[in-house]
Short mmCIF file of C-alpha atoms and ligand atoms in Angstrom, two decimals:
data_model
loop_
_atom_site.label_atom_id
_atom_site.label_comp_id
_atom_site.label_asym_id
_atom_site.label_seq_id
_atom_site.Cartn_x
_atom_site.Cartn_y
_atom_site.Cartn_z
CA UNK A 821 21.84 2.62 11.29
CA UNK A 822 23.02 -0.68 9.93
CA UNK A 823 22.32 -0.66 5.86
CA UNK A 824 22.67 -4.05 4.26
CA UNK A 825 22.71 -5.27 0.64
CA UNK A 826 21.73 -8.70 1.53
CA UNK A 827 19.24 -10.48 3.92
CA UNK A 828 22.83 -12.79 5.03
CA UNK A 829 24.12 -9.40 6.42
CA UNK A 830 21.50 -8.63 9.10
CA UNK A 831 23.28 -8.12 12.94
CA UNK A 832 20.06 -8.48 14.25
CA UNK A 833 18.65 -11.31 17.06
CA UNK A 834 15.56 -11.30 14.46
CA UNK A 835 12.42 -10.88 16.00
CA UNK A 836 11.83 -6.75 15.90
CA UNK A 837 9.22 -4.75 13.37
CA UNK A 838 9.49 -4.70 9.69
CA UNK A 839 8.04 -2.07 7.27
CA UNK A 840 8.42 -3.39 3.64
CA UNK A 841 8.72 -0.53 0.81
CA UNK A 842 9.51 -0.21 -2.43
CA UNK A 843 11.67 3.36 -1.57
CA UNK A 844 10.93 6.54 -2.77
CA UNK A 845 9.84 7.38 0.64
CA UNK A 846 7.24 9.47 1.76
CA UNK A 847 4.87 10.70 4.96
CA UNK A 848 2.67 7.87 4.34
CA UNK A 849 5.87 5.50 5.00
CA UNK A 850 6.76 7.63 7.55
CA UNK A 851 3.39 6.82 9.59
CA UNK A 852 4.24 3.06 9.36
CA UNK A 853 7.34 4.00 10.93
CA UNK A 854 6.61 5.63 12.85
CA UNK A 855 3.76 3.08 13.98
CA UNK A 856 6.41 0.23 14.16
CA UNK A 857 8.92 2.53 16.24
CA UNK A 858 7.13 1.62 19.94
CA UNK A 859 8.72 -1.59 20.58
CA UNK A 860 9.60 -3.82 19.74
CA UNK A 861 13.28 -3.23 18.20
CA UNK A 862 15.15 -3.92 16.39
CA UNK A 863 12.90 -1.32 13.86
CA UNK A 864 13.75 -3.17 9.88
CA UNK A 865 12.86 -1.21 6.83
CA UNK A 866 13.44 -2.68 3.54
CA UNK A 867 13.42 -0.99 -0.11
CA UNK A 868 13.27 -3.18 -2.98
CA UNK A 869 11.19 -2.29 -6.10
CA UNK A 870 9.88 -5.65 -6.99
CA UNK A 871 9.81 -6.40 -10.41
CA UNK A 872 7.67 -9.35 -10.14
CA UNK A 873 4.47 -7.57 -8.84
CA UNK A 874 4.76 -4.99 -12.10
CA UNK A 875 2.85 -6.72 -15.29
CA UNK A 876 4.47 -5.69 -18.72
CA UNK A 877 3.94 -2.51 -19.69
CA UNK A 878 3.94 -1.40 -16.61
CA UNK A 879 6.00 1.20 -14.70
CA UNK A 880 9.00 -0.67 -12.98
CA UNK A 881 11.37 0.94 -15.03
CA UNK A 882 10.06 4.49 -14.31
CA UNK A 883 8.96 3.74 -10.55
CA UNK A 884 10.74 6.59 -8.75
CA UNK A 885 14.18 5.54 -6.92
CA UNK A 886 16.13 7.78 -4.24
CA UNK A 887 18.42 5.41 -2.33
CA UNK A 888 20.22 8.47 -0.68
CA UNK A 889 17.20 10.52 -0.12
CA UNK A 890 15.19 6.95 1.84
CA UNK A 891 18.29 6.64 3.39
CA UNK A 892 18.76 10.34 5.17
CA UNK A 893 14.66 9.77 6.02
CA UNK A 894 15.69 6.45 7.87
CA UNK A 895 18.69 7.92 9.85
CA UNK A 896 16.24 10.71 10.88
CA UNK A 897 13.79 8.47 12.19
CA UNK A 898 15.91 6.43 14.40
CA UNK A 899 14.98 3.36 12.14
CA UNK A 900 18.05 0.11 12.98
CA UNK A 901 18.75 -1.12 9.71
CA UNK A 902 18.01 -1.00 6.25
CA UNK A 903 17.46 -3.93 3.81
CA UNK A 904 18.41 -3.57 0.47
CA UNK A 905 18.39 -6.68 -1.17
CA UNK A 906 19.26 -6.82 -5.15
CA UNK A 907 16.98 -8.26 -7.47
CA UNK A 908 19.35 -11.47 -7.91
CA UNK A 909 19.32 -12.24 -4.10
CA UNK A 910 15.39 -12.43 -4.23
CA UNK A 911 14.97 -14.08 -7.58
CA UNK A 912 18.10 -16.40 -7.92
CA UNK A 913 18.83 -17.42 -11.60
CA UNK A 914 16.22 -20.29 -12.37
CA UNK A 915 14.16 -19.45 -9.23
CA UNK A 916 10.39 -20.93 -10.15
CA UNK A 917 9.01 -20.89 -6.47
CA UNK A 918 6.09 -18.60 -6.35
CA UNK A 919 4.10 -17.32 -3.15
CA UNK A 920 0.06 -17.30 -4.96
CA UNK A 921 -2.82 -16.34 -2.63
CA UNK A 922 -5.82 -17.33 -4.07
CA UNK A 923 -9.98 -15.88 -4.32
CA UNK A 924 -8.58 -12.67 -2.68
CA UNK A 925 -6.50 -11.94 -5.62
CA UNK A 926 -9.16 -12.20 -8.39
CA UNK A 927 -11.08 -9.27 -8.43
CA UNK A 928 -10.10 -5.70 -7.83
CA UNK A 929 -6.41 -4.88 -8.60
CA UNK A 930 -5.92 -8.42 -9.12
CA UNK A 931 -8.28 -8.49 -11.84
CA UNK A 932 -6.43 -5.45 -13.34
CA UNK A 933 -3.10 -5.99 -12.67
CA UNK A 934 -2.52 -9.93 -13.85
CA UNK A 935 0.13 -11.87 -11.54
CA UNK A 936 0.33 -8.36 -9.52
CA UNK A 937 -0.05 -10.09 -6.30
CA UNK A 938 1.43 -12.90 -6.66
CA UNK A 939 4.86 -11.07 -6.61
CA UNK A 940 3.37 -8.97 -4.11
CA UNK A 941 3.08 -12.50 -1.25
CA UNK A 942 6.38 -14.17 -3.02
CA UNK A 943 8.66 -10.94 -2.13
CA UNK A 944 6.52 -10.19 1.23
CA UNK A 945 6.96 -14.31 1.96
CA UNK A 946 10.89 -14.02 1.50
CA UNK A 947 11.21 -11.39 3.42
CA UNK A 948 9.62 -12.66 6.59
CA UNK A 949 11.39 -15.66 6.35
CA UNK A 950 14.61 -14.16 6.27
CA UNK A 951 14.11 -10.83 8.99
CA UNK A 952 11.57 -13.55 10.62
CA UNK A 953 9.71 -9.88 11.94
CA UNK A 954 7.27 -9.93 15.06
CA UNK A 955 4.87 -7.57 13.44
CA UNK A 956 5.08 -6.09 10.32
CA UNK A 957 3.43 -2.59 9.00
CA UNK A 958 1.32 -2.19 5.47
CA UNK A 959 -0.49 1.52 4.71
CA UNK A 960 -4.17 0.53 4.28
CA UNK A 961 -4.38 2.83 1.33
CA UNK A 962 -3.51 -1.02 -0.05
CA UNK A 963 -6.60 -2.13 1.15
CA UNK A 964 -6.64 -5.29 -1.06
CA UNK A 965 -2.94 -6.12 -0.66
CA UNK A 966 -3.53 -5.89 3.20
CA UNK A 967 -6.12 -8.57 3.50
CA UNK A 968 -3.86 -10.75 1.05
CA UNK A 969 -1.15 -10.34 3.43
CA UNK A 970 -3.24 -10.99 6.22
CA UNK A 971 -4.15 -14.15 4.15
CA UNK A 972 -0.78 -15.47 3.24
CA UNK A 973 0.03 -15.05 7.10
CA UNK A 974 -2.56 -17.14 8.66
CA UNK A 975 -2.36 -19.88 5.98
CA UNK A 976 1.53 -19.93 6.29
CA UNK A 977 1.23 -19.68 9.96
CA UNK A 978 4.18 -16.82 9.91
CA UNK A 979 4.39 -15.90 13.41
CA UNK A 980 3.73 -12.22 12.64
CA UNK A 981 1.39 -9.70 13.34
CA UNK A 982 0.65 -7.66 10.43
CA UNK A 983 -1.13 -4.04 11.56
CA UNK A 984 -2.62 -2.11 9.09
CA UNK A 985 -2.20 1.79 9.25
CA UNK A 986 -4.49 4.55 7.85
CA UNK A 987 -3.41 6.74 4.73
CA UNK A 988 -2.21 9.69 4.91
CA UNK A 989 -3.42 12.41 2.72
CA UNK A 990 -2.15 15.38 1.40
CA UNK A 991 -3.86 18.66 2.90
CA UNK A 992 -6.16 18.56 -0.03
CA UNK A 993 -6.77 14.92 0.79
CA UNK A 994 -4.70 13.12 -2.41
CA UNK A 995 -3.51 10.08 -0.65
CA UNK A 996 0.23 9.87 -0.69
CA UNK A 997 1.85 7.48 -3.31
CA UNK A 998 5.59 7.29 -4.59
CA UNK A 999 3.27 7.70 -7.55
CA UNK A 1000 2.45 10.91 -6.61
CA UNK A 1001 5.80 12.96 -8.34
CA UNK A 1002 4.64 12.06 -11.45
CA UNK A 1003 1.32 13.91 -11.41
CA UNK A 1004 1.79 17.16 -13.01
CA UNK A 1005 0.07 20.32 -11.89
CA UNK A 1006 -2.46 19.65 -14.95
CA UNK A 1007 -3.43 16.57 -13.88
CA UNK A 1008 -3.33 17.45 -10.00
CA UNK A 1009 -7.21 18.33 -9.74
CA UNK A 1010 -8.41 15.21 -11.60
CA UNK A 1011 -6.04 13.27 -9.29
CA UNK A 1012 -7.83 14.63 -6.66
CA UNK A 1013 -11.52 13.70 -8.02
CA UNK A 1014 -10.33 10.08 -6.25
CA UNK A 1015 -10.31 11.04 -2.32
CA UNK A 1016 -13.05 13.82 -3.13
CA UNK A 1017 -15.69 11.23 -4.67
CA UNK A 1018 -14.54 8.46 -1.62
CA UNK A 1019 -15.07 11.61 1.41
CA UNK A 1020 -18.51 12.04 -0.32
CA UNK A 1021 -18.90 8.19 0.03
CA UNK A 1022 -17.94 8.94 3.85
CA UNK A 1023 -20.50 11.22 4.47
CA UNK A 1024 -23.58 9.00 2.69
CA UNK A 1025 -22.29 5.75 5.75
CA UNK A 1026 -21.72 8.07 8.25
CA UNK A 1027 -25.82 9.52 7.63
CA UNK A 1028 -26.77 6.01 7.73
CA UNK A 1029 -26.49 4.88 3.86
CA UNK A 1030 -25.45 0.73 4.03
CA UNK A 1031 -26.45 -0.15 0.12
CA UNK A 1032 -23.11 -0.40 -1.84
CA UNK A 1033 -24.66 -0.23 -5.30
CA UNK A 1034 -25.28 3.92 -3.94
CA UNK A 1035 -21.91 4.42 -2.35
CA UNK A 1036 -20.48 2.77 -5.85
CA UNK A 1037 -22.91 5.17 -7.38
CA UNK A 1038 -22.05 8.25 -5.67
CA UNK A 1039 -18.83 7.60 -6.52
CA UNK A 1040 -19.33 7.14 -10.21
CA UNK A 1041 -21.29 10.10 -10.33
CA UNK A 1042 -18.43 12.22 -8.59
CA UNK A 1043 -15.90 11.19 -10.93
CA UNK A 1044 -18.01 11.49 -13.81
CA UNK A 1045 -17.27 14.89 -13.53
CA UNK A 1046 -13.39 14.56 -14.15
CA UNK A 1047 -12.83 13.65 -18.10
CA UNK A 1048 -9.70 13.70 -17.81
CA UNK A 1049 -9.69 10.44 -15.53
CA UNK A 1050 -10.17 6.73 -16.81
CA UNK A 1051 -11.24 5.10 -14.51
CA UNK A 1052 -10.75 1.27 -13.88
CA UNK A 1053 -12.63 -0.04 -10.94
CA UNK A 1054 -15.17 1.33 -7.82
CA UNK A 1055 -15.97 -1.26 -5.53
CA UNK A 1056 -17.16 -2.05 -2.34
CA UNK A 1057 -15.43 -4.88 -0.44
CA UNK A 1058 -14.70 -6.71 2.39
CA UNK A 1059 -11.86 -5.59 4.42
CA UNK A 1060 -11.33 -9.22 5.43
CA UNK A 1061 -11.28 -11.23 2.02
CA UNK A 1062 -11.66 -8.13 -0.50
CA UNK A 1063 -15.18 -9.59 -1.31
CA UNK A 1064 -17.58 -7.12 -2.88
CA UNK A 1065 -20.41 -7.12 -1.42
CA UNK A 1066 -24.15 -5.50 -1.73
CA UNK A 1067 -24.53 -4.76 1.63
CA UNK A 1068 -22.51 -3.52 4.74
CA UNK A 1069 -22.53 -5.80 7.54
CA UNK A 1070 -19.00 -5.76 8.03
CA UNK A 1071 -15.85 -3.22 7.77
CA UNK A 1072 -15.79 -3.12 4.17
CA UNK A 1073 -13.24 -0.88 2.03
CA UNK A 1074 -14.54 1.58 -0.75
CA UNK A 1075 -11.75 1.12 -3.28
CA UNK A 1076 -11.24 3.53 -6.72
CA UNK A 1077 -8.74 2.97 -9.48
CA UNK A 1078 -7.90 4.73 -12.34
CA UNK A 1079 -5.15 6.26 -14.62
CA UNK A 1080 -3.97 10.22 -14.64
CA UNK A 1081 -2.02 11.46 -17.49
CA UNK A 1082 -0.35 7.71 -17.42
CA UNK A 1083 0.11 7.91 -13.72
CA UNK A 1084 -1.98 4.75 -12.08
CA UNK A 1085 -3.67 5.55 -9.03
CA UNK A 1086 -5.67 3.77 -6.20
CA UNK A 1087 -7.56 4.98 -3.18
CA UNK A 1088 -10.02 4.00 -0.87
CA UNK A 1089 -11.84 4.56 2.60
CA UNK A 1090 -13.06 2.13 5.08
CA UNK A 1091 -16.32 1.76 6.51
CA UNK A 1092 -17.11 0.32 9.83
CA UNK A 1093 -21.17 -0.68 10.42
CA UNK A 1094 -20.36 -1.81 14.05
CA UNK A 1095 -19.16 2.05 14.74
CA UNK A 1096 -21.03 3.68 11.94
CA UNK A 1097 -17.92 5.69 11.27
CA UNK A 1098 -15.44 5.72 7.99
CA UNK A 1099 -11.82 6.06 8.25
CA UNK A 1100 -10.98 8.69 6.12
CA UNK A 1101 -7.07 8.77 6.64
CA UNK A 1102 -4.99 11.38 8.18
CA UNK A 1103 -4.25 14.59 6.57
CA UNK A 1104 -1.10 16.34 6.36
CA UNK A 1105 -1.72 20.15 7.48
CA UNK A 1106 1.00 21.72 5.17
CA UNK A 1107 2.05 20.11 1.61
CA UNK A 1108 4.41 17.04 1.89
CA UNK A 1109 7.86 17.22 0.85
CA UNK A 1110 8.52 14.06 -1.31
CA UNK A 1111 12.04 11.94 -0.56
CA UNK A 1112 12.13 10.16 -3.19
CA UNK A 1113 11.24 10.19 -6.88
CA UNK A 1114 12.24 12.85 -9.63
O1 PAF B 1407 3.22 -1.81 -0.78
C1 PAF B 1407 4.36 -1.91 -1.26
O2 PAF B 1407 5.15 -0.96 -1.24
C2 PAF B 1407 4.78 -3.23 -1.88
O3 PAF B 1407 3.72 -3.86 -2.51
C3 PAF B 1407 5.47 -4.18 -0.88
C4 PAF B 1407 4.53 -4.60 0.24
C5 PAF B 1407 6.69 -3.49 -0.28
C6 PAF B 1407 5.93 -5.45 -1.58
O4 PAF B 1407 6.84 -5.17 -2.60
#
């Protein structure tokens, strides 16, 4: 496995499958791999906590790190090379170029997390350009930053595919995040009032329910029960533009947000009208082992 400190030192004919992270590597980033391992090769992965797509105050500092840990994960799974860019290769001194996908970016995380996303498409942008990636793997736990992506592709015209892959989920369904180390065992039950409220949501659109005001409020009412959780946002969108909406005529994603003992944490399942079925994610059968994180 080739592991490279700069996007100048890739061997590689371009071309191949790309899976951008931010490290601290986990099953969920193990799916995408493991997704992006049929062809074609070369098989890219790059780490690089971004600071531009954390707002002040927020956790860049603290996000968890474990170079050597990502890197024994990637040797395991038979990924090519390894991009680890430093933060002065991606933002030179001076640099005032900025990637900014607009209307998709307003409401939801965007509306939470100010100027989030637009360091989300700048990094994402920079790093197509320079691995120049046939297809390129995002977890759809990101439900929002998937359809930005998807956005920033077509109206770029990258010539990349970009394939969304379900969460993963911890046996008792908390969807895997980096995050997810930080949650102590007190917390660890009102983390889990997230995926519990959203498979309750799957049920009510898998017996038929297509109003989002009662998903939203069976949602509500679920984490209601969980004081220990403040929560910042249950909507109902559009998978396609991340449009709420009022009523389900379309895939839309459920999406919940909210902060645990000062750990943020999103989740979300997606509904499809056309099949009448949810995707729920995958769940782990025994407890993950995190890579990363401390
Ligand atoms: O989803 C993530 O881990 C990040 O937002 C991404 C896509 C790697 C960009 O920094």
């Amino acid at each position: 496995m080739q592991v490279v400190h700069s996007t100048t030192g890739l061997e590689n004919d371009f071309g191949g499958a790309l899976v951008p992270t931010m490290g601290a590597l986990h099953k969920g980033h193990e799916a995408l791999i493991r997704s992006a391992r049929q062809l074609p090769r070369p098989l890219i992965v790059s780490i690089f906590v971004n600071p531009t797509q954390f707002g002040p105050g927020e956790d860049y500092e603290r996000y968890p790190r474990d170079e050597e840990g990502d890197l024994a994960l990637l040797r395991e799974e038979g990924v090519d090379a390894v991009l680890l860019p430093s933060v002065e290769e991606i933002y030179p001194e001076g640099a005032s170029t900025f990637v900014d996908v607009e209307r998709l970016t307003d409401g939801l995380e965007g509306a939470h997390r100010p100027g989030h996303f637009r360091g989300v498409t700048t990094v994402v942008a920079k790093l197509f350009y320079s691995v120049q990636p046939q297809r390129a793997y995002f977890g759809r736990k990101d439900a929002q930053q998937l359809a930005v992506v998807r956005a920033l592709v077509a109206d770029l015209a990258f010539p990349v595919s970009v394939r969304g892959i379900s969460t993963v989920r911890e046996a008792d369904g908390l969807a895997l995040s980096s995050r997810n180390v930080k949650i102590d065992e007190t917390n660890r039950a009102t983390a889990l009032s997230l995926s519990t409220s959203l498979m309750l949501v799957a049920d009510a659109f898998e017996a038929g329910e297509r109003k989002s005001r009662v998903l939203r409020d069976i949602v509500r009412q679920s984490l209601a029960l969980s004081q220990q959780l403040a929560v910042d946002h249950v909507e109902v969108a559009r998978s396609a533009d991340a449009r709420t909406v009022d009523a389900i005529d379309a895939e839309v994603f459920v999406a919940v947000a909210g902060t645990v003992g000062g750990v943020r944490l999103i989740d979300n399942v997606t509904l499809d009208p056309s099949t009448g079925t949810a995707d729920r994610g995958t769940r782990l059968t025994r407890p993950s082992i995190l890579y990363g994180g401390s």
